[in-house]
């Protein structure tokens, strides 16, 4: 996919052209359909609030611009055994050197629905020509670390790495929950949290995620009577047909938002706010928000003993865990620049807790403080036994800090078989209170050569029912016009269309739903 960079071009009165002006971190580079899809827009369900913090941009070297997305993922362990695992796409780590520092960018996002709310010093380096101008801080929350490969999966395009150097507590990291339970991807809607074109963090929503399925038939010969000496051998042939699930989730189209370059490796969340996949690729854009493939975490789990050992090291009978944040660290030696959290999320106060001691700040060789709390920030430091403030701890005017000697206890493991919480309290767009009465019914027969599709309408109105292939291309329009409330059917004859997987979609003014069809020959 060709990447288009947007730059502001300035002209002098006499027509001279100044050099290109732009953000190196690709701030505002995503498409028009994502302008109002920032992660803190009010329309997103509250269950995703914490999961947003798990999603990060990264690059495989310090001198490379971030080009992929990944997500911190939780494990079925007590907090003192928690590791910093990141789930992403295999092609995002191919060719990476695991002996050097990688870049991980946290909290590159707006605190509300407006891109303009992102502070200038968290938009990436600003350039005029080849000269960087403005604030020295290109992004506020960059973590540099060596990494370790846990495992990778070629067919399915998934990888898990471990970030080896501790993520600073003031980055406010979160470890997202996950699920490998059967059918989790079909608990719609699903949500992608991503950095399109490496822009600030966005959310896209879909009601059309399905499991790709390969369908095949073969002929076998069975012995009917094995009493050869008395009766001879009698045999018969049977045709056996079976389904084989693909290692990918397919999103036929996005109901809100789209995918773009820089989305690779980004997590797909189900309606319980659990990771079920990581983006591999697809043909979608804002102009054509369709045909996107996510590697399936359940396939990665089934095929990789290393992944199972990482996420479930005690080999307990689980299918997923909820997410968590670290609310009780061991001894902490804190440094860094502490900015207001309200610049990337609605809540400003950050509480950092230690089960033992906190040492805040240090001085570098130039005698400069190495922990600076900036104006507007609000941090609370709690320790069980001791807090030490060094000469390298600086609080600037307008910042708020507090120190408390209070105990903290890390919680026990958080595992639970799915579902372990109520689903995200958002339904299909048709649902506004009561359970919707509109429905797209199962096609019968399926697989088929010709099939009958049923649908039910809660009210009269304009209706469209159509069929697409896996590329999102429309192959048949079955209904397009006014229909009365009630149950209806329509026949879809596959005709000369190739065998394979198709999707049929019903849309009204307040409802949309997709299901899978299988054409066989």
Coordinates of C-alpha atoms in Angstrom, one line a residue:
X1 CA 0.0 0.0 0.0
X2 CA 1.5 3.3 -1.0
X3 CA 1.9 5.7 1.9
X4 CA 0.9 9.3 1.3
X5 CA 2.5 11.9 3.5
X6 CA 0.7 15.2 4.2
X7 CA 2.7 18.3 4.5
X8 CA 1.9 22.0 4.9
X9 CA 3.5 24.0 2.1
X10 CA 4.1 27.7 2.8
X11 CA 4.7 30.4 0.2
X12 CA 6.4 33.8 0.5
X13 CA 4.8 36.9 -1.0
X14 CA 7.1 36.7 -4.0
X15 CA 6.3 33.1 -4.7
X16 CA 9.3 31.4 -3.2
X17 CA 8.6 27.9 -1.9
X18 CA 9.7 27.1 1.6
X19 CA 10.9 23.6 2.5
X20 CA 8.4 20.9 3.4
X21 CA 6.9 21.1 6.9
X22 CA 5.6 18.1 8.8
X23 CA 5.7 15.7 11.8
X24 CA 8.1 12.8 11.6
X25 CA 5.8 10.8 13.9
X26 CA 3.1 11.1 11.2
X27 CA 0.7 13.1 13.4
X28 CA -2.6 13.7 11.4
X29 CA -1.5 11.3 8.6
X30 CA -4.4 8.9 9.0
X31 CA -7.4 8.9 6.6
X32 CA -10.5 11.1 6.8
X33 CA -12.7 8.3 8.1
X34 CA -10.5 8.1 11.2
X35 CA -10.4 11.8 12.1
X36 CA -13.0 11.4 14.8
X37 CA -12.0 7.9 15.9
X38 CA -9.6 8.8 18.6
X39 CA -9.5 6.4 21.5
X40 CA -11.2 8.7 24.0
X41 CA -14.2 9.6 21.9
X42 CA -17.3 9.2 24.0
X43 CA -19.0 6.6 21.8
X44 CA -16.5 3.8 22.6
X45 CA -17.6 1.4 25.4
X46 CA -16.0 1.9 28.9
X47 CA -14.7 -1.7 28.9
X48 CA -12.0 -0.6 26.4
X49 CA -10.8 2.3 28.6
X50 CA -7.9 0.4 30.1
X51 CA -7.1 -1.8 27.1
X52 CA -6.2 1.4 25.1
X53 CA -3.1 1.8 27.3
X54 CA -1.8 -1.7 26.3
X55 CA -1.4 -0.6 22.6
X56 CA 2.0 0.8 21.6
X57 CA 3.9 1.8 18.5
X58 CA 7.3 0.3 18.0
X59 CA 10.3 0.1 15.7
X60 CA 13.1 -2.5 15.5
X61 CA 16.0 0.1 16.0
X62 CA 16.5 3.5 17.7
X63 CA 17.2 5.2 14.3
X64 CA 14.0 3.9 12.6
X65 CA 10.6 5.6 12.6
X66 CA 8.0 3.4 14.3
X67 CA 6.1 1.4 11.7
X68 CA 4.1 -1.3 13.5
X69 CA 1.7 -1.7 16.4
X70 CA 1.7 -4.2 19.3
X71 CA -0.1 -4.8 22.6
X72 CA 1.1 -5.8 26.0
X73 CA -0.7 -9.0 27.0
X74 CA -1.5 -10.3 30.4
X75 CA -0.6 -13.8 31.8
X76 CA -2.1 -16.2 34.3
X77 CA 0.5 -15.5 37.0
X78 CA 0.6 -13.5 40.3
X79 CA 1.8 -10.0 39.8
X80 CA 5.3 -10.6 41.0
X81 CA 5.8 -13.0 38.1
X82 CA 4.3 -10.8 35.4
X83 CA 6.5 -10.5 32.3
X84 CA 6.4 -7.7 29.6
X85 CA 5.1 -9.7 26.6
X86 CA 4.0 -7.9 23.5
X87 CA 1.8 -9.5 20.8
X88 CA 2.2 -8.3 17.2
X89 CA 2.5 -9.6 13.6
X90 CA 5.4 -11.8 12.5
X91 CA 6.2 -9.6 9.5
X92 CA 6.7 -6.7 12.0
X93 CA 9.7 -8.4 13.6
X94 CA 11.2 -10.1 10.6
X95 CA 14.8 -9.0 10.1
X96 CA 14.9 -7.4 13.6
X97 CA 18.2 -7.5 15.6
X98 CA 17.5 -8.8 19.0
X99 CA 20.8 -7.7 20.3
X100 CA 20.1 -3.9 20.0
X101 CA 17.7 -1.5 21.6
X102 CA 14.1 -1.2 20.1
X103 CA 11.8 1.8 20.4
X104 CA 8.4 1.5 22.1
X105 CA 6.1 4.5 22.1
X106 CA 3.3 4.6 24.7
X107 CA 0.4 7.0 25.2
X108 CA 0.7 8.5 21.7
X109 CA -3.0 9.5 21.7
X110 CA -5.4 12.3 22.3
X111 CA -7.1 12.7 25.7
X112 CA -10.5 13.3 24.0
X113 CA -12.0 13.2 20.5
X114 CA -9.9 16.0 19.1
X115 CA -6.5 15.5 17.5
X116 CA -5.6 19.1 18.4
X117 CA -5.7 18.2 22.1
X118 CA -2.4 16.3 21.7
X119 CA 0.4 18.5 23.1
X120 CA 3.0 19.7 20.6
X121 CA 5.8 17.8 22.3
X122 CA 3.9 14.5 22.0
X123 CA 3.3 14.7 18.2
X124 CA 6.8 13.6 17.1
X125 CA 9.7 15.6 15.8
X126 CA 8.5 18.7 13.8
X127 CA 10.7 19.5 10.8
X128 CA 11.2 22.3 8.3
X129 CA 13.2 20.7 5.6
X130 CA 15.8 18.6 7.3
X131 CA 15.9 20.8 10.4
X132 CA 14.0 19.8 13.6
X133 CA 12.4 22.8 15.3
X134 CA 10.3 23.4 18.4
X135 CA 10.4 21.4 21.7
X136 CA 13.2 19.0 22.2
X137 CA 10.9 16.2 23.2
X138 CA 9.6 14.4 20.1
X139 CA 7.4 12.0 22.0
X140 CA 6.8 12.0 25.8
X141 CA 6.6 8.3 26.5
X142 CA 9.4 6.5 24.5
X143 CA 10.8 3.3 26.1
X144 CA 14.1 1.8 24.7
X145 CA 14.8 -1.8 25.4
X146 CA 16.3 -5.0 24.2
X147 CA 13.8 -7.7 23.3
X148 CA 13.6 -11.5 23.3
X149 CA 11.6 -13.6 20.8
X150 CA 9.1 -15.9 22.5
X151 CA 7.8 -17.5 19.4
X152 CA 6.4 -16.7 15.9
X153 CA 3.9 -18.3 13.5
X154 CA 4.3 -18.0 9.8
X155 CA 0.9 -19.1 8.6
X156 CA -1.2 -16.7 10.6
X157 CA 1.5 -14.0 10.8
X158 CA 1.8 -13.7 14.6
X159 CA 4.7 -13.1 17.0
X160 CA 5.2 -12.6 20.6
X161 CA 8.3 -10.8 22.0
X162 CA 9.4 -9.9 25.5
X163 CA 10.4 -6.4 26.4
X164 CA 13.4 -7.0 28.7
X165 CA 14.0 -3.6 30.3
X166 CA 11.4 -2.5 32.8
X167 CA 8.7 -0.1 31.4
X168 CA 8.7 3.1 33.6
X169 CA 5.7 3.0 36.0
X170 CA 4.8 6.6 35.1
X171 CA 4.0 5.4 31.6
X172 CA 0.9 3.9 33.2
X173 CA 1.1 0.6 31.2
X174 CA -1.7 -1.9 31.0
X175 CA -1.6 -5.6 30.2
X176 CA -4.6 -6.5 28.0
X177 CA -6.8 -9.5 28.6
X178 CA -7.1 -12.2 26.0
X179 CA -9.2 -15.2 25.0
X180 CA -8.7 -18.4 23.0
X181 CA -12.1 -19.8 23.7
X182 CA -14.1 -21.1 20.8
X183 CA -16.3 -18.6 19.1
X184 CA -14.9 -15.5 20.7
X185 CA -14.5 -13.6 17.5
X186 CA -18.1 -13.9 16.7
X187 CA -19.2 -12.1 19.9
X188 CA -19.7 -8.9 18.0
X189 CA -18.9 -6.1 17.8
X190 CA -15.1 -6.4 17.6
X191 CA -12.7 -3.5 18.0
X192 CA -9.3 -2.7 16.5
X193 CA -7.0 -0.3 18.5
X194 CA -4.3 0.9 16.2
X195 CA -1.9 3.6 14.9
X196 CA -3.0 4.0 11.2
X197 CA -0.2 5.6 9.2
X198 CA 1.6 5.8 12.6
X199 CA -0.8 8.6 13.5
X200 CA -2.1 9.0 17.1
X201 CA -4.0 6.0 18.4
X202 CA -7.5 5.2 16.9
X203 CA -10.3 2.7 17.3
X204 CA -12.2 1.0 14.5
X205 CA -15.4 -1.1 15.0
X206 CA -16.7 -4.0 13.0
X207 CA -19.8 -6.3 13.1
X208 CA -18.5 -8.6 10.4
X209 CA -15.6 -10.6 11.8
X210 CA -15.8 -14.2 10.8
X211 CA -13.5 -17.3 10.8
X212 CA -12.3 -18.2 7.4
X213 CA -13.0 -21.8 6.5
X214 CA -11.7 -24.1 3.9
X215 CA -14.1 -26.7 2.6
X216 CA -13.0 -29.9 1.1
X217 CA -14.4 -33.3 0.1
X218 CA -12.7 -36.6 -0.6
X219 CA -13.8 -40.2 -1.4
X220 CA -12.9 -43.0 0.9
X221 CA -13.5 -46.8 0.6
X222 CA -14.7 -48.7 3.7
X223 CA -14.8 -52.4 4.3
X224 CA -18.4 -53.4 5.0
X225 CA -17.8 -57.1 5.8
X226 CA -14.4 -58.3 7.0
X227 CA -15.3 -62.0 7.2
X228 CA -13.3 -62.9 4.2
X229 CA -13.2 -66.6 4.6
X230 CA -16.9 -67.0 4.7
X231 CA -18.3 -64.2 2.6
X232 CA -15.4 -62.5 0.8
X233 CA -14.7 -58.8 1.1
X234 CA -17.6 -56.4 0.5
X235 CA -16.8 -52.7 0.3
X236 CA -18.5 -49.3 -0.3
X237 CA -17.3 -45.8 -1.0
X238 CA -18.3 -42.6 0.8
X239 CA -17.7 -39.0 0.2
X240 CA -16.4 -37.2 3.3
X241 CA -16.6 -33.4 3.5
X242 CA -15.0 -31.4 6.3
X243 CA -14.2 -27.9 7.4
X244 CA -10.7 -26.6 8.2
X245 CA -10.5 -23.3 10.0
X246 CA -8.0 -20.8 8.8
X247 CA -5.4 -19.2 11.2
X248 CA -7.0 -15.8 10.3
X249 CA -10.0 -13.8 11.3
X250 CA -11.6 -12.0 8.4
X251 CA -13.2 -8.6 8.7
X252 CA -15.3 -8.1 5.6
X253 CA -15.7 -4.4 6.3
X254 CA -15.5 -1.8 9.1
X255 CA -18.7 -0.2 10.3
X256 CA -16.8 2.7 11.9
X257 CA -13.3 3.5 10.8
X258 CA -10.9 1.5 8.6
X259 CA -7.4 0.0 8.4
X260 CA -4.3 1.7 7.0
X261 CA -0.6 1.2 6.8
X262 CA 1.0 1.2 10.3
X263 CA -1.9 -0.9 11.6
X264 CA 0.2 -4.1 11.3
X265 CA 0.4 -6.1 14.5
X266 CA -2.4 -4.1 16.2
X267 CA -4.7 -6.1 18.4
X268 CA -8.3 -7.1 17.6
X269 CA -10.5 -7.1 20.7
X270 CA -13.8 -9.0 21.1
X271 CA -16.9 -7.6 22.9
X272 CA -15.4 -8.7 26.3
X273 CA -12.4 -6.4 25.6
X274 CA -10.1 -9.5 25.2
X275 CA -7.4 -9.8 22.5
X276 CA -8.3 -12.4 20.0
X277 CA -5.9 -11.6 17.1
X278 CA -3.3 -9.3 15.7
X279 CA -3.5 -7.6 12.3
X280 CA -1.7 -9.2 9.4
X281 CA -2.9 -7.2 6.4
X282 CA -5.6 -6.6 3.9
X283 CA -7.0 -4.4 1.1
X284 CA -8.9 -1.8 3.1
X285 CA -8.6 1.9 3.1
X286 CA -10.9 4.8 4.2
X287 CA -12.4 4.8 0.7
X288 CA -12.8 1.0 0.8
X289 CA -12.9 -0.1 4.4
X290 CA -12.9 -3.9 3.8
X291 CA -11.0 -7.2 3.6
X292 CA -8.8 -7.2 6.6
X293 CA -7.1 -10.3 8.1
X294 CA -6.0 -10.7 11.7
X295 CA -4.0 -13.7 12.8
X296 CA -6.0 -15.8 15.3
X297 CA -4.6 -15.9 18.8
X298 CA -6.3 -19.3 19.4
X299 CA -4.3 -20.8 16.5
X300 CA -1.1 -19.3 17.8
X301 CA -1.9 -20.8 21.2
X302 CA -2.7 -24.2 19.8
X303 CA 0.4 -24.4 17.7
X304 CA 3.0 -22.9 20.0
X305 CA 4.0 -24.5 23.3
X306 CA 6.2 -21.4 24.0
X307 CA 3.1 -19.1 23.8
X308 CA 1.1 -21.4 26.0
X309 CA 3.9 -21.5 28.5
X310 CA 4.3 -17.7 28.4
X311 CA 0.6 -16.9 29.0
X312 CA -0.2 -19.9 31.2
X313 CA 3.0 -21.1 32.7
X314 CA 1.3 -23.2 35.4
X315 CA -0.6 -25.1 32.7
X316 CA -4.0 -24.4 34.3
X317 CA -7.3 -25.2 32.6
X318 CA -8.1 -21.7 31.3
X319 CA -9.2 -20.1 28.0
X320 CA -8.3 -16.5 28.8
X321 CA -7.6 -13.9 31.4
X322 CA -8.8 -10.3 32.0
X323 CA -6.5 -7.4 31.7
X324 CA -4.6 -5.8 34.6
X325 CA -2.3 -2.9 35.5
X326 CA 0.6 -3.2 38.0
X327 CA -0.7 -1.7 41.2
X328 CA 2.1 -2.8 43.5
X329 CA 5.8 -2.7 42.2
X330 CA 8.8 -4.1 44.0
X331 CA 11.6 -1.6 45.0
X332 CA 11.6 1.4 42.6
X333 CA 14.4 3.7 41.5
X334 CA 12.5 6.3 39.6
X335 CA 13.8 8.7 36.9
X336 CA 12.2 10.3 33.8
X337 CA 10.0 13.2 32.8
X338 CA 6.6 13.1 34.5
X339 CA 4.0 14.9 32.3
X340 CA 0.3 15.5 33.0
X341 CA -1.6 12.3 32.3
X342 CA -4.6 14.5 31.3
X343 CA -2.7 15.1 28.1
X344 CA -3.4 11.6 26.9
X345 CA -6.4 10.4 28.9
X346 CA -9.3 12.0 30.9
X347 CA -7.8 11.1 34.3
X348 CA -4.9 13.1 35.5
X349 CA -3.8 11.6 38.8
X350 CA -1.3 8.7 38.6
X351 CA -0.6 6.6 41.7
X352 CA 2.7 4.7 41.8
X353 CA 2.9 2.1 44.5
X354 CA 5.8 0.0 45.9
X355 CA 5.6 -3.0 48.2
X356 CA 8.8 -1.8 49.8
X357 CA 10.9 1.3 48.9
X358 CA 10.8 4.2 46.4
X359 CA 13.9 6.3 45.5
X360 CA 13.0 9.3 43.4
X361 CA 15.5 11.0 41.2
X362 CA 19.2 11.1 40.5
X363 CA 21.8 13.5 39.1
X364 CA 23.6 12.9 35.8
X365 CA 27.2 13.8 35.0
X366 CA 26.2 17.4 34.3
X367 CA 24.5 17.7 37.7
X368 CA 21.1 17.8 36.1
X369 CA 18.0 16.3 37.8
X370 CA 16.9 13.0 36.3
X371 CA 13.3 13.1 37.6
X372 CA 11.3 16.2 36.7
X373 CA 7.6 16.6 37.4
X374 CA 6.1 19.1 34.9
X375 CA 3.4 21.7 35.5
X376 CA -0.1 20.3 35.6
X377 CA 1.0 16.8 36.5
X378 CA -0.5 15.0 39.5
X379 CA 1.5 12.1 40.9
X380 CA 1.1 10.2 44.2
X381 CA 4.0 8.0 45.4
X382 CA 3.0 5.3 47.9
X383 CA 5.5 2.9 49.5
X384 CA 5.3 0.3 52.2
X385 CA 8.4 1.2 54.2
X386 CA 10.5 4.1 52.8
X387 CA 10.5 7.0 50.2
X388 CA 13.8 8.8 49.5
X389 CA 13.9 12.1 47.5
X390 CA 17.3 12.8 46.1
X391 CA 18.8 16.1 44.9
X392 CA 17.9 14.8 41.4
X393 CA 14.2 15.1 42.1
X394 CA 12.6 18.3 40.7
X395 CA 9.0 19.4 41.0
X396 CA 8.2 22.4 38.8
X397 CA 5.6 25.1 39.6
X398 CA 2.1 24.0 38.9
X399 CA 2.7 20.3 39.5
X400 CA 1.2 18.3 42.3
X401 CA 2.9 15.5 44.2
X402 CA 2.1 13.5 47.3
X403 CA 4.1 10.9 49.3
X404 CA 2.5 8.3 51.6
X405 CA 3.8 5.4 53.6
X406 CA 1.0 2.9 53.1
X407 CA 1.0 -0.8 52.4
X408 CA 0.2 -2.3 49.0
X409 CA -0.4 -5.9 48.2
X410 CA -0.2 -7.4 44.7
X411 CA -3.5 -9.3 43.8
X412 CA -3.6 -13.0 43.2
X413 CA -3.7 -14.4 39.7
X414 CA -6.6 -13.2 37.6
X415 CA -7.4 -16.2 35.5
X416 CA -10.9 -17.3 34.7
X417 CA -12.5 -19.4 32.1
X418 CA -14.2 -17.3 29.4
X419 CA -16.5 -15.6 29.7
X420 CA -15.2 -14.1 33.0
X421 CA -17.0 -10.8 32.9
X422 CA -20.1 -9.2 31.4
X423 CA -19.7 -8.3 27.7
X424 CA -19.1 -4.8 26.6
X425 CA -22.4 -3.1 27.1
X426 CA -22.8 -2.1 23.4
X427 CA -24.9 -4.0 21.0
X428 CA -25.6 -4.0 17.3
X429 CA -26.6 -0.4 16.1
X430 CA -30.2 -1.6 16.0
X431 CA -30.2 -2.2 19.7
X432 CA -31.2 0.8 21.7
X433 CA -32.4 -0.6 25.0
X434 CA -34.3 -3.9 24.5
X435 CA -33.0 -6.9 22.6
X436 CA -33.3 -6.2 18.9
X437 CA -36.0 -7.9 17.0
X438 CA -34.4 -7.4 13.6
X439 CA -32.2 -10.3 12.6
X440 CA -30.3 -11.9 9.8
X441 CA -31.2 -15.6 9.9
X442 CA -29.0 -18.6 9.0
X443 CA -29.0 -19.6 5.3
X444 CA -30.2 -23.1 4.6
X445 CA -28.7 -25.2 3.2
X446 CA -25.2 -24.1 3.9
X447 CA -22.8 -25.2 2.2
X448 CA -24.9 -24.9 -0.9
X449 CA -25.4 -24.5 -4.6
X450 CA -28.6 -22.6 -4.1
X451 CA -29.8 -21.5 -0.6
X452 CA -32.6 -19.7 1.1
X453 CA -31.7 -16.7 3.3
X454 CA -34.1 -15.6 5.9
X455 CA -34.3 -12.2 7.7
X456 CA -36.6 -10.5 10.2
X457 CA -37.4 -6.8 10.3
X458 CA -38.5 -5.0 13.5
X459 CA -40.1 -2.2 11.4
X460 CA -40.9 -1.4 7.8
X461 CA -38.3 0.5 5.8
X462 CA -35.5 0.5 3.3
X463 CA -33.6 -2.8 3.2
X464 CA -30.5 -4.0 1.5
X465 CA -29.2 -7.6 1.4
X466 CA -26.1 -8.4 -0.6
X467 CA -23.3 -11.0 -1.0
X468 CA -19.6 -10.2 -1.1
X469 CA -16.5 -12.3 -1.6
X470 CA -13.5 -12.3 0.8
X471 CA -12.1 -9.2 -0.9
X472 CA -15.2 -7.3 -0.1
X473 CA -16.3 -7.2 -3.7
X474 CA -20.1 -7.4 -4.1
X475 CA -21.1 -10.4 -6.2
X476 CA -24.9 -10.3 -5.8
X477 CA -27.6 -7.9 -4.6
X478 CA -30.6 -9.9 -3.3
X479 CA -32.8 -7.2 -1.8
X480 CA -32.7 -3.5 -2.4
X481 CA -35.9 -1.6 -1.6
X482 CA -38.8 -1.2 0.8
X483 CA -39.9 -4.1 2.9
X484 CA -42.6 -4.5 5.6
X485 CA -41.9 -5.5 9.1
X486 CA -41.9 -9.3 9.7
X487 CA -40.0 -12.3 8.4
X488 CA -38.9 -12.6 4.8
X489 CA -36.9 -15.0 2.7
X490 CA -34.9 -14.7 -0.5
X491 CA -33.2 -17.4 -2.7
X492 CA -29.5 -17.0 -3.6
X493 CA -28.5 -19.2 -6.5
X494 CA -24.7 -19.5 -6.7
X495 CA -24.8 -20.1 -10.5
X496 CA -21.4 -20.0 -12.0
X497 CA -19.7 -18.4 -9.0
X498 CA -16.5 -20.1 -7.8
X499 CA -16.6 -22.4 -4.8
X500 CA -15.4 -20.8 -1.5
X501 CA -16.4 -18.6 1.4
X502 CA -18.7 -15.6 0.9
X503 CA -20.5 -13.2 3.2
X504 CA -24.1 -12.1 3.1
X505 CA -25.0 -8.8 4.8
X506 CA -28.4 -7.3 5.8
X507 CA -28.6 -3.5 6.4
X508 CA -31.5 -1.3 7.4
X509 CA -31.5 2.3 8.6
X510 CA -30.6 1.1 12.1
X511 CA -29.2 -2.4 11.8
X512 CA -26.4 -4.2 10.0
X513 CA -25.3 -7.8 10.4
X514 CA -23.1 -10.3 8.3
X515 CA -22.9 -14.0 8.2
X516 CA -20.9 -16.6 6.3
X517 CA -21.9 -18.7 3.2
X518 CA -20.1 -21.6 1.7
X519 CA -20.5 -22.4 -2.0
X520 CA -19.6 -25.9 -3.0
X521 CA -19.5 -27.5 -6.4

